[in-house]
Amino acid sequence: MIDIGLSKLALIGVVALVVIGPERLPKVARMAGTLFGRAQRYINDVKSEVSREIELDELRKMQKDVEQAASDVSGSINKSMSDTENAINDAWNGGDSSGGDSASSSTWSRTPSADTLSIKSKAFRRKKLARTTAVPAWYKHQSGRKTRVISASARVAKYRPIGAGKSAGFF
């Protein structure tokens, strides 16, 4: 960086005062300050973009590593599942290691049939609909269904005419 001390700044100020003049010096100083501020902001923006790009590269590298590890784990799980499935099929077929026929090995499929899935999904939707649906308030008011429970004295006060209590001799 440029090493500018106090004496050098004073010398620059005196030269600028002589060359530019006292009338235009404040305007030039303001313009120089604004340009310097813009330059600093631009440099800071470039620095932040570079640091973001470096972080994104690191995150991409980390993502590739995680995906590779996940695919390795998935492959090992699938291999162990197929080994276990073959062992169960062999045990089911009476220990015959010749592989058996294709019909008996397909009985141990890991995916449920489409009919089973559709029945389960319909039942789930029906239960969820029964839990989440509510009768709208406008229908409750229209059909006369009670939305709030109020006490008996509150109902009497609500439906009694305004001057009825005094004329009846209650007070």
mmCIF file of N, CA and C in Angstrom, residues 21-136:
data_model
loop_
_atom_site.group_PDB
_atom_site.id
_atom_site.type_symbol
_atom_site.label_atom_id
_atom_site.label_comp_id
_atom_site.label_asym_id
_atom_site.label_seq_id
_atom_site.Cartn_x
_atom_site.Cartn_y
_atom_site.Cartn_z
ATOM 1 N N GLY A 21 -6.802 26.430 -6.530
ATOM 2 C CA GLY A 21 -7.325 27.693 -6.038
ATOM 3 C C GLY A 21 -8.285 27.465 -4.896
ATOM 4 N N PRO A 22 -8.478 28.477 -4.038
ATOM 5 C CA PRO A 22 -9.320 28.305 -2.855
ATOM 6 C C PRO A 22 -10.812 28.211 -3.178
ATOM 7 N N GLU A 23 -11.248 28.717 -4.332
ATOM 8 C CA GLU A 23 -12.682 28.665 -4.663
ATOM 9 C C GLU A 23 -13.113 27.251 -5.062
ATOM 10 N N ARG A 24 -12.273 26.575 -5.844
ATOM 11 C CA ARG A 24 -12.669 25.248 -6.353
ATOM 12 C C ARG A 24 -12.139 24.094 -5.505
ATOM 13 N N LEU A 25 -11.325 24.352 -4.548
ATOM 14 C CA LEU A 25 -10.729 23.288 -3.731
ATOM 15 C C LEU A 25 -11.775 22.466 -2.958
ATOM 16 N N PRO A 26 -12.816 23.096 -2.323
ATOM 17 C CA PRO A 26 -13.807 22.263 -1.618
ATOM 18 C C PRO A 26 -14.573 21.324 -2.555
ATOM 19 N N LYS A 27 -14.918 21.821 -3.758
ATOM 20 C CA LYS A 27 -15.634 20.956 -4.712
ATOM 21 C C LYS A 27 -14.753 19.789 -5.153
ATOM 22 N N VAL A 28 -13.513 20.061 -5.433
ATOM 23 C CA VAL A 28 -12.583 19.010 -5.856
ATOM 24 C C VAL A 28 -12.364 18.012 -4.719
ATOM 25 N N ALA A 29 -12.270 18.499 -3.504
ATOM 26 C CA ALA A 29 -12.075 17.598 -2.353
ATOM 27 C C ALA A 29 -13.299 16.695 -2.169
ATOM 28 N N ARG A 30 -14.514 17.264 -2.303
ATOM 29 C CA ARG A 30 -15.731 16.455 -2.196
ATOM 30 C C ARG A 30 -15.779 15.381 -3.282
ATOM 31 N N MET A 31 -15.459 15.799 -4.525
ATOM 32 C CA MET A 31 -15.487 14.851 -5.634
ATOM 33 C C MET A 31 -14.455 13.752 -5.423
ATOM 34 N N ALA A 32 -13.271 14.116 -4.953
ATOM 35 C CA ALA A 32 -12.235 13.107 -4.686
ATOM 36 C C ALA A 32 -12.683 12.150 -3.578
ATOM 37 N N GLY A 33 -13.338 12.699 -2.557
ATOM 38 C CA GLY A 33 -13.850 11.847 -1.468
ATOM 39 C C GLY A 33 -14.907 10.875 -1.964
ATOM 40 N N THR A 34 -15.830 11.360 -2.830
ATOM 41 C CA THR A 34 -16.875 10.472 -3.360
ATOM 42 C C THR A 34 -16.269 9.393 -4.244
ATOM 43 N N LEU A 35 -15.318 9.773 -5.092
ATOM 44 C CA LEU A 35 -14.682 8.778 -5.954
ATOM 45 C C LEU A 35 -13.899 7.757 -5.126
ATOM 46 N N PHE A 36 -13.230 8.240 -4.074
ATOM 47 C CA PHE A 36 -12.510 7.322 -3.197
ATOM 48 C C PHE A 36 -13.474 6.353 -2.497
ATOM 49 N N GLY A 37 -14.632 6.866 -2.048
ATOM 50 C CA GLY A 37 -15.638 6.011 -1.401
ATOM 51 C C GLY A 37 -16.195 4.976 -2.353
ATOM 52 N N ARG A 38 -16.477 5.411 -3.596
ATOM 53 C CA ARG A 38 -16.967 4.453 -4.599
ATOM 54 C C ARG A 38 -15.942 3.368 -4.859
ATOM 55 N N ALA A 39 -14.684 3.774 -4.964
ATOM 56 C CA ALA A 39 -13.616 2.796 -5.212
ATOM 57 C C ALA A 39 -13.523 1.793 -4.058
ATOM 58 N N GLN A 40 -13.644 2.282 -2.832
ATOM 59 C CA GLN A 40 -13.597 1.373 -1.685
ATOM 60 C C GLN A 40 -14.772 0.401 -1.690
ATOM 61 N N ARG A 41 -15.979 0.918 -1.996
ATOM 62 C CA ARG A 41 -17.154 0.029 -2.057
ATOM 63 C C ARG A 41 -16.992 -1.019 -3.148
ATOM 64 N N TYR A 42 -16.491 -0.609 -4.296
ATOM 65 C CA TYR A 42 -16.282 -1.547 -5.399
ATOM 66 C C TYR A 42 -15.278 -2.628 -4.995
ATOM 67 N N ILE A 43 -14.194 -2.226 -4.368
ATOM 68 C CA ILE A 43 -13.189 -3.204 -3.930
ATOM 69 C C ILE A 43 -13.786 -4.163 -2.906
ATOM 70 N N ASN A 44 -14.579 -3.637 -1.962
ATOM 71 C CA ASN A 44 -15.225 -4.510 -0.971
ATOM 72 C C ASN A 44 -16.206 -5.469 -1.621
ATOM 73 N N ASP A 45 -16.963 -5.006 -2.631
ATOM 74 C CA ASP A 45 -17.881 -5.889 -3.345
ATOM 75 C C ASP A 45 -17.133 -7.010 -4.058
ATOM 76 N N VAL A 46 -16.027 -6.662 -4.694
ATOM 77 C CA VAL A 46 -15.233 -7.679 -5.394
ATOM 78 C C VAL A 46 -14.683 -8.696 -4.396
ATOM 79 N N LYS A 47 -14.200 -8.210 -3.251
ATOM 80 C CA LYS A 47 -13.683 -9.125 -2.219
ATOM 81 C C LYS A 47 -14.771 -10.079 -1.730
ATOM 82 N N SER A 48 -15.974 -9.545 -1.491
ATOM 83 C CA SER A 48 -17.058 -10.398 -0.989
ATOM 84 C C SER A 48 -17.496 -11.413 -2.046
ATOM 85 N N GLU A 49 -17.512 -11.013 -3.327
ATOM 86 C CA GLU A 49 -17.857 -11.970 -4.381
ATOM 87 C C GLU A 49 -16.822 -13.087 -4.471
ATOM 88 N N VAL A 50 -15.554 -12.734 -4.378
ATOM 89 C CA VAL A 50 -14.505 -13.751 -4.438
ATOM 90 C C VAL A 50 -14.633 -14.712 -3.261
ATOM 91 N N SER A 51 -14.890 -14.177 -2.076
ATOM 92 C CA SER A 51 -15.029 -15.063 -0.909
ATOM 93 C C SER A 51 -16.263 -15.947 -1.041
ATOM 94 N N ARG A 52 -17.371 -15.411 -1.593
ATOM 95 C CA ARG A 52 -18.574 -16.237 -1.821
ATOM 96 C C ARG A 52 -18.289 -17.359 -2.804
ATOM 97 N N GLU A 53 -17.559 -17.039 -3.877
ATOM 98 C CA GLU A 53 -17.231 -18.070 -4.863
ATOM 99 C C GLU A 53 -16.359 -19.156 -4.241
ATOM 100 N N ILE A 54 -15.420 -18.763 -3.406
ATOM 101 C CA ILE A 54 -14.570 -19.752 -2.740
ATOM 102 C C ILE A 54 -15.420 -20.645 -1.836
ATOM 103 N N GLU A 55 -16.348 -20.042 -1.101
ATOM 104 C CA GLU A 55 -17.229 -20.832 -0.232
ATOM 105 C C GLU A 55 -18.112 -21.759 -1.039
ATOM 106 N N LEU A 56 -18.628 -21.273 -2.190
ATOM 107 C CA LEU A 56 -19.466 -22.124 -3.042
ATOM 108 C C LEU A 56 -18.670 -23.302 -3.592
ATOM 109 N N ASP A 57 -17.420 -23.060 -3.976
ATOM 110 C CA ASP A 57 -16.585 -24.163 -4.458
ATOM 111 C C ASP A 57 -16.371 -25.199 -3.358
ATOM 112 N N GLU A 58 -16.129 -24.724 -2.139
ATOM 113 C CA GLU A 58 -15.952 -25.653 -1.016
ATOM 114 C C GLU A 58 -17.232 -26.441 -0.758
ATOM 115 N N LEU A 59 -18.391 -25.745 -0.840
ATOM 116 C CA LEU A 59 -19.661 -26.437 -0.612
ATOM 117 C C LEU A 59 -19.942 -27.463 -1.711
ATOM 118 N N ARG A 60 -19.607 -27.119 -2.959
ATOM 119 C CA ARG A 60 -19.797 -28.086 -4.053
ATOM 120 C C ARG A 60 -18.929 -29.317 -3.849
ATOM 121 N N LYS A 61 -17.691 -29.093 -3.427
ATOM 122 C CA LYS A 61 -16.783 -30.210 -3.182
ATOM 123 C C LYS A 61 -17.330 -31.080 -2.046
ATOM 124 N N MET A 62 -17.822 -30.426 -0.985
ATOM 125 C CA MET A 62 -18.379 -31.165 0.143
ATOM 126 C C MET A 62 -19.631 -31.939 -0.289
ATOM 127 N N GLN A 63 -20.463 -31.321 -1.158
ATOM 128 C CA GLN A 63 -21.663 -31.991 -1.642
ATOM 129 C C GLN A 63 -21.296 -33.245 -2.439
ATOM 130 N N LYS A 64 -20.284 -33.141 -3.292
ATOM 131 C CA LYS A 64 -19.848 -34.315 -4.060
ATOM 132 C C LYS A 64 -19.371 -35.413 -3.128
ATOM 133 N N ASP A 65 -18.629 -35.046 -2.081
ATOM 134 C CA ASP A 65 -18.156 -36.048 -1.126
ATOM 135 C C ASP A 65 -19.318 -36.734 -0.409
ATOM 136 N N VAL A 66 -20.312 -35.935 -0.010
ATOM 137 C CA VAL A 66 -21.472 -36.505 0.687
ATOM 138 C C VAL A 66 -22.271 -37.404 -0.252
ATOM 139 N N GLU A 67 -22.452 -36.971 -1.508
ATOM 140 C CA GLU A 67 -23.179 -37.808 -2.465
ATOM 141 C C GLU A 67 -22.445 -39.116 -2.722
ATOM 142 N N GLN A 68 -21.136 -39.054 -2.815
ATOM 143 C CA GLN A 68 -20.345 -40.268 -3.023
ATOM 144 C C GLN A 68 -20.494 -41.207 -1.830
ATOM 145 N N ALA A 69 -20.430 -40.645 -0.624
ATOM 146 C CA ALA A 69 -20.587 -41.474 0.577
ATOM 147 C C ALA A 69 -21.991 -42.078 0.639
ATOM 148 N N ALA A 70 -23.005 -41.285 0.266
ATOM 149 C CA ALA A 70 -24.381 -41.790 0.285
ATOM 150 C C ALA A 70 -24.565 -42.905 -0.740
ATOM 151 N N SER A 71 -23.971 -42.749 -1.920
ATOM 152 C CA SER A 71 -24.106 -43.806 -2.924
ATOM 153 C C SER A 71 -23.363 -45.074 -2.477
ATOM 154 N N ASP A 72 -22.222 -44.909 -1.800
ATOM 155 C CA ASP A 72 -21.506 -46.076 -1.278
ATOM 156 C C ASP A 72 -22.347 -46.803 -0.225
ATOM 157 N N VAL A 73 -22.950 -46.041 0.678
ATOM 158 C CA VAL A 73 -23.796 -46.648 1.716
ATOM 159 C C VAL A 73 -25.007 -47.327 1.078
ATOM 160 N N SER A 74 -25.620 -46.647 0.101
ATOM 161 C CA SER A 74 -26.780 -47.228 -0.576
ATOM 162 C C SER A 74 -26.404 -48.524 -1.288
ATOM 163 N N GLY A 75 -25.260 -48.528 -1.947
ATOM 164 C CA GLY A 75 -24.812 -49.742 -2.627
ATOM 165 C C GLY A 75 -24.569 -50.876 -1.653
ATOM 166 N N SER A 76 -23.941 -50.578 -0.520
ATOM 167 C CA SER A 76 -23.677 -51.638 0.458
ATOM 168 C C SER A 76 -24.973 -52.158 1.073
ATOM 169 N N ILE A 77 -25.935 -51.266 1.292
ATOM 170 C CA ILE A 77 -27.224 -51.700 1.840
ATOM 171 C C ILE A 77 -27.955 -52.573 0.827
ATOM 172 N N ASN A 78 -27.958 -52.149 -0.444
ATOM 173 C CA ASN A 78 -28.620 -52.960 -1.475
ATOM 174 C C ASN A 78 -27.959 -54.323 -1.610
ATOM 175 N N LYS A 79 -26.627 -54.354 -1.537
ATOM 176 C CA LYS A 79 -25.933 -55.634 -1.638
ATOM 177 C C LYS A 79 -26.285 -56.540 -0.462
ATOM 178 N N SER A 80 -26.288 -55.973 0.751
ATOM 179 C CA SER A 80 -26.617 -56.802 1.907
ATOM 180 C C SER A 80 -28.074 -57.250 1.864
ATOM 181 N N MET A 81 -28.963 -56.394 1.360
ATOM 182 C CA MET A 81 -30.378 -56.789 1.237
ATOM 183 C C MET A 81 -30.540 -57.916 0.222
ATOM 184 N N SER A 82 -29.843 -57.822 -0.891
ATOM 185 C CA SER A 82 -29.962 -58.887 -1.897
ATOM 186 C C SER A 82 -29.356 -60.181 -1.377
ATOM 187 N N ASP A 83 -28.241 -60.095 -0.635
ATOM 188 C CA ASP A 83 -27.658 -61.302 -0.038
ATOM 189 C C ASP A 83 -28.626 -61.932 0.960
ATOM 190 N N THR A 84 -29.243 -61.092 1.789
ATOM 191 C CA THR A 84 -30.208 -61.600 2.772
ATOM 192 C C THR A 84 -31.419 -62.197 2.077
ATOM 193 N N GLU A 85 -31.890 -61.530 1.021
ATOM 194 C CA GLU A 85 -33.042 -62.035 0.272
ATOM 195 C C GLU A 85 -32.730 -63.393 -0.355
ATOM 196 N N ASN A 86 -31.524 -63.520 -0.929
ATOM 197 C CA ASN A 86 -31.133 -64.803 -1.512
ATOM 198 C C ASN A 86 -31.038 -65.888 -0.447
ATOM 199 N N ALA A 87 -30.516 -65.533 0.723
ATOM 200 C CA ALA A 87 -30.410 -66.520 1.807
ATOM 201 C C ALA A 87 -31.795 -66.959 2.280
ATOM 202 N N ILE A 88 -32.718 -65.997 2.385
ATOM 203 C CA ILE A 88 -34.083 -66.353 2.819
ATOM 204 C C ILE A 88 -34.768 -67.210 1.759
ATOM 205 N N ASN A 89 -34.588 -66.868 0.485
ATOM 206 C CA ASN A 89 -35.184 -67.683 -0.580
ATOM 207 C C ASN A 89 -34.606 -69.085 -0.593
ATOM 208 N N ASP A 90 -33.307 -69.196 -0.370
ATOM 209 C CA ASP A 90 -32.696 -70.523 -0.314
ATOM 210 C C ASP A 90 -33.248 -71.317 0.859
ATOM 211 N N ALA A 91 -33.396 -70.659 2.019
ATOM 212 C CA ALA A 91 -33.932 -71.357 3.187
ATOM 213 C C ALA A 91 -35.391 -71.735 2.959
ATOM 214 N N TRP A 92 -36.134 -70.901 2.282
ATOM 215 C CA TRP A 92 -37.559 -71.170 2.015
ATOM 216 C C TRP A 92 -37.717 -72.323 1.046
ATOM 217 N N ASN A 93 -36.812 -72.400 0.089
ATOM 218 C CA ASN A 93 -36.889 -73.468 -0.909
ATOM 219 C C ASN A 93 -36.265 -74.762 -0.427
ATOM 220 N N GLY A 94 -35.906 -74.839 0.817
ATOM 221 C CA GLY A 94 -35.397 -76.082 1.386
ATOM 222 C C GLY A 94 -33.897 -76.201 1.308
ATOM 223 N N GLY A 95 -33.230 -75.081 1.272
ATOM 224 C CA GLY A 95 -31.773 -75.123 1.258
ATOM 225 C C GLY A 95 -31.211 -75.446 -0.109
ATOM 226 N N ASP A 96 -32.012 -75.416 -1.139
ATOM 227 C CA ASP A 96 -31.544 -75.715 -2.484
ATOM 228 C C ASP A 96 -30.745 -74.522 -2.998
ATOM 229 N N SER A 97 -29.468 -74.728 -3.258
ATOM 230 C CA SER A 97 -28.610 -73.629 -3.700
ATOM 231 C C SER A 97 -28.569 -73.507 -5.215
ATOM 232 N N SER A 98 -29.407 -74.288 -5.938
ATOM 233 C CA SER A 98 -29.398 -74.210 -7.390
ATOM 234 C C SER A 98 -30.121 -72.980 -7.897
ATOM 235 N N GLY A 99 -30.662 -72.180 -7.027
ATOM 236 C CA GLY A 99 -31.316 -70.936 -7.418
ATOM 237 C C GLY A 99 -32.820 -71.049 -7.410
ATOM 238 N N GLY A 100 -33.375 -72.241 -7.566
ATOM 239 C CA GLY A 100 -34.828 -72.396 -7.540
ATOM 240 C C GLY A 100 -35.456 -71.820 -8.795
ATOM 241 N N ASP A 101 -36.793 -71.914 -8.850
ATOM 242 C CA ASP A 101 -37.480 -71.353 -10.005
ATOM 243 C C ASP A 101 -37.752 -69.879 -9.781
ATOM 244 N N SER A 102 -38.075 -69.164 -10.853
ATOM 245 C CA SER A 102 -38.234 -67.718 -10.766
ATOM 246 C C SER A 102 -39.500 -67.331 -10.015
ATOM 247 N N ALA A 103 -40.505 -68.173 -9.986
ATOM 248 C CA ALA A 103 -41.754 -67.835 -9.303
ATOM 249 C C ALA A 103 -41.555 -67.793 -7.796
ATOM 250 N N SER A 104 -40.766 -68.718 -7.253
ATOM 251 C CA SER A 104 -40.572 -68.727 -5.807
ATOM 252 C C SER A 104 -39.660 -67.587 -5.364
ATOM 253 N N SER A 105 -38.708 -67.167 -6.202
ATOM 254 C CA SER A 105 -37.831 -66.081 -5.793
ATOM 255 C C SER A 105 -38.530 -64.735 -5.895
ATOM 256 N N SER A 106 -39.587 -64.642 -6.698
ATOM 257 C CA SER A 106 -40.287 -63.357 -6.813
ATOM 258 C C SER A 106 -41.275 -63.134 -5.674
ATOM 259 N N THR A 107 -41.490 -64.142 -4.843
ATOM 260 C CA THR A 107 -42.412 -63.955 -3.732
ATOM 261 C C THR A 107 -41.831 -63.049 -2.666
ATOM 262 N N TRP A 108 -40.531 -62.920 -2.624
ATOM 263 C CA TRP A 108 -39.870 -62.080 -1.630
ATOM 264 C C TRP A 108 -39.519 -60.713 -2.229
ATOM 265 N N SER A 109 -40.445 -60.115 -2.882
ATOM 266 C CA SER A 109 -40.168 -58.796 -3.468
ATOM 267 C C SER A 109 -40.218 -57.729 -2.392
ATOM 268 N N ARG A 110 -39.392 -56.706 -2.563
ATOM 269 C CA ARG A 110 -39.310 -55.634 -1.568
ATOM 270 C C ARG A 110 -40.370 -54.561 -1.799
ATOM 271 N N THR A 111 -40.889 -54.444 -2.990
ATOM 272 C CA THR A 111 -41.880 -53.397 -3.268
ATOM 273 C C THR A 111 -43.277 -53.991 -3.206
ATOM 274 N N PRO A 112 -44.209 -53.311 -2.536
ATOM 275 C CA PRO A 112 -45.572 -53.816 -2.472
ATOM 276 C C PRO A 112 -46.266 -53.646 -3.830
ATOM 277 N N SER A 113 -47.338 -54.404 -4.006
ATOM 278 C CA SER A 113 -48.053 -54.342 -5.284
ATOM 279 C C SER A 113 -48.809 -53.023 -5.397
ATOM 280 N N ALA A 114 -49.224 -52.692 -6.618
ATOM 281 C CA ALA A 114 -49.937 -51.439 -6.873
ATOM 282 C C ALA A 114 -51.310 -51.446 -6.200
ATOM 283 N N ASP A 115 -51.954 -52.611 -6.141
ATOM 284 C CA ASP A 115 -53.269 -52.687 -5.487
ATOM 285 C C ASP A 115 -53.160 -52.378 -3.998
ATOM 286 N N THR A 116 -52.154 -52.925 -3.356
ATOM 287 C CA THR A 116 -51.959 -52.673 -1.924
ATOM 288 C C THR A 116 -51.676 -51.201 -1.667
ATOM 289 N N LEU A 117 -50.839 -50.611 -2.516
ATOM 290 C CA LEU A 117 -50.530 -49.193 -2.352
ATOM 291 C C LEU A 117 -51.759 -48.317 -2.550
ATOM 292 N N SER A 118 -52.596 -48.642 -3.540
ATOM 293 C CA SER A 118 -53.778 -47.811 -3.784
ATOM 294 C C SER A 118 -54.777 -47.939 -2.635
ATOM 295 N N ILE A 119 -54.938 -49.118 -2.084
ATOM 296 C CA ILE A 119 -55.862 -49.303 -0.955
ATOM 297 C C ILE A 119 -55.366 -48.530 0.258
ATOM 298 N N LYS A 120 -54.049 -48.626 0.545
ATOM 299 C CA LYS A 120 -53.504 -47.908 1.691
ATOM 300 C C LYS A 120 -53.599 -46.400 1.503
ATOM 301 N N SER A 121 -53.338 -45.919 0.297
ATOM 302 C CA SER A 121 -53.389 -44.469 0.078
ATOM 303 C C SER A 121 -54.818 -43.944 0.173
ATOM 304 N N LYS A 122 -55.793 -44.713 -0.323
ATOM 305 C CA LYS A 122 -57.197 -44.283 -0.203
ATOM 306 C C LYS A 122 -57.627 -44.230 1.260
ATOM 307 N N ALA A 123 -57.222 -45.225 2.040
ATOM 308 C CA ALA A 123 -57.572 -45.227 3.457
ATOM 309 C C ALA A 123 -56.916 -44.065 4.182
ATOM 310 N N PHE A 124 -55.676 -43.776 3.841
ATOM 311 C CA PHE A 124 -54.974 -42.655 4.460
ATOM 312 C C PHE A 124 -55.667 -41.342 4.120
ATOM 313 N N ARG A 125 -56.031 -41.153 2.843
ATOM 314 C CA ARG A 125 -56.710 -39.922 2.438
ATOM 315 C C ARG A 125 -58.046 -39.761 3.159
ATOM 316 N N ARG A 126 -58.792 -40.870 3.287
ATOM 317 C CA ARG A 126 -60.087 -40.814 3.966
ATOM 318 C C ARG A 126 -59.925 -40.403 5.425
ATOM 319 N N LYS A 127 -58.940 -40.998 6.114
ATOM 320 C CA LYS A 127 -58.698 -40.652 7.514
ATOM 321 C C LYS A 127 -58.256 -39.200 7.661
ATOM 322 N N LYS A 128 -57.370 -38.757 6.770
ATOM 323 C CA LYS A 128 -56.893 -37.379 6.846
ATOM 324 C C LYS A 128 -58.028 -36.406 6.573
ATOM 325 N N LEU A 129 -58.892 -36.712 5.607
ATOM 326 C CA LEU A 129 -60.022 -35.849 5.299
ATOM 327 C C LEU A 129 -60.970 -35.761 6.485
ATOM 328 N N ALA A 130 -61.190 -36.879 7.161
ATOM 329 C CA ALA A 130 -62.073 -36.875 8.320
ATOM 330 C C ALA A 130 -61.478 -36.058 9.468
ATOM 331 N N ARG A 131 -60.160 -36.072 9.594
ATOM 332 C CA ARG A 131 -59.520 -35.320 10.677
ATOM 333 C C ARG A 131 -59.475 -33.830 10.399
ATOM 334 N N THR A 132 -59.231 -33.455 9.150
ATOM 335 C CA THR A 132 -58.942 -32.056 8.865
ATOM 336 C C THR A 132 -60.135 -31.243 8.403
ATOM 337 N N THR A 133 -61.190 -31.872 7.936
ATOM 338 C CA THR A 133 -62.316 -31.074 7.455
ATOM 339 C C THR A 133 -63.095 -30.519 8.627
ATOM 340 N N ALA A 134 -63.625 -29.356 8.426
ATOM 341 C CA ALA A 134 -64.435 -28.710 9.454
ATOM 342 C C ALA A 134 -65.642 -28.088 8.768
ATOM 343 N N VAL A 135 -66.702 -27.978 9.490
ATOM 344 C CA VAL A 135 -67.901 -27.354 8.947
ATOM 345 C C VAL A 135 -67.700 -25.844 8.991
ATOM 346 N N PRO A 136 -67.921 -25.139 7.869
ATOM 347 C CA PRO A 136 -67.720 -23.691 7.871
ATOM 348 C C PRO A 136 -68.690 -22.981 8.809
#
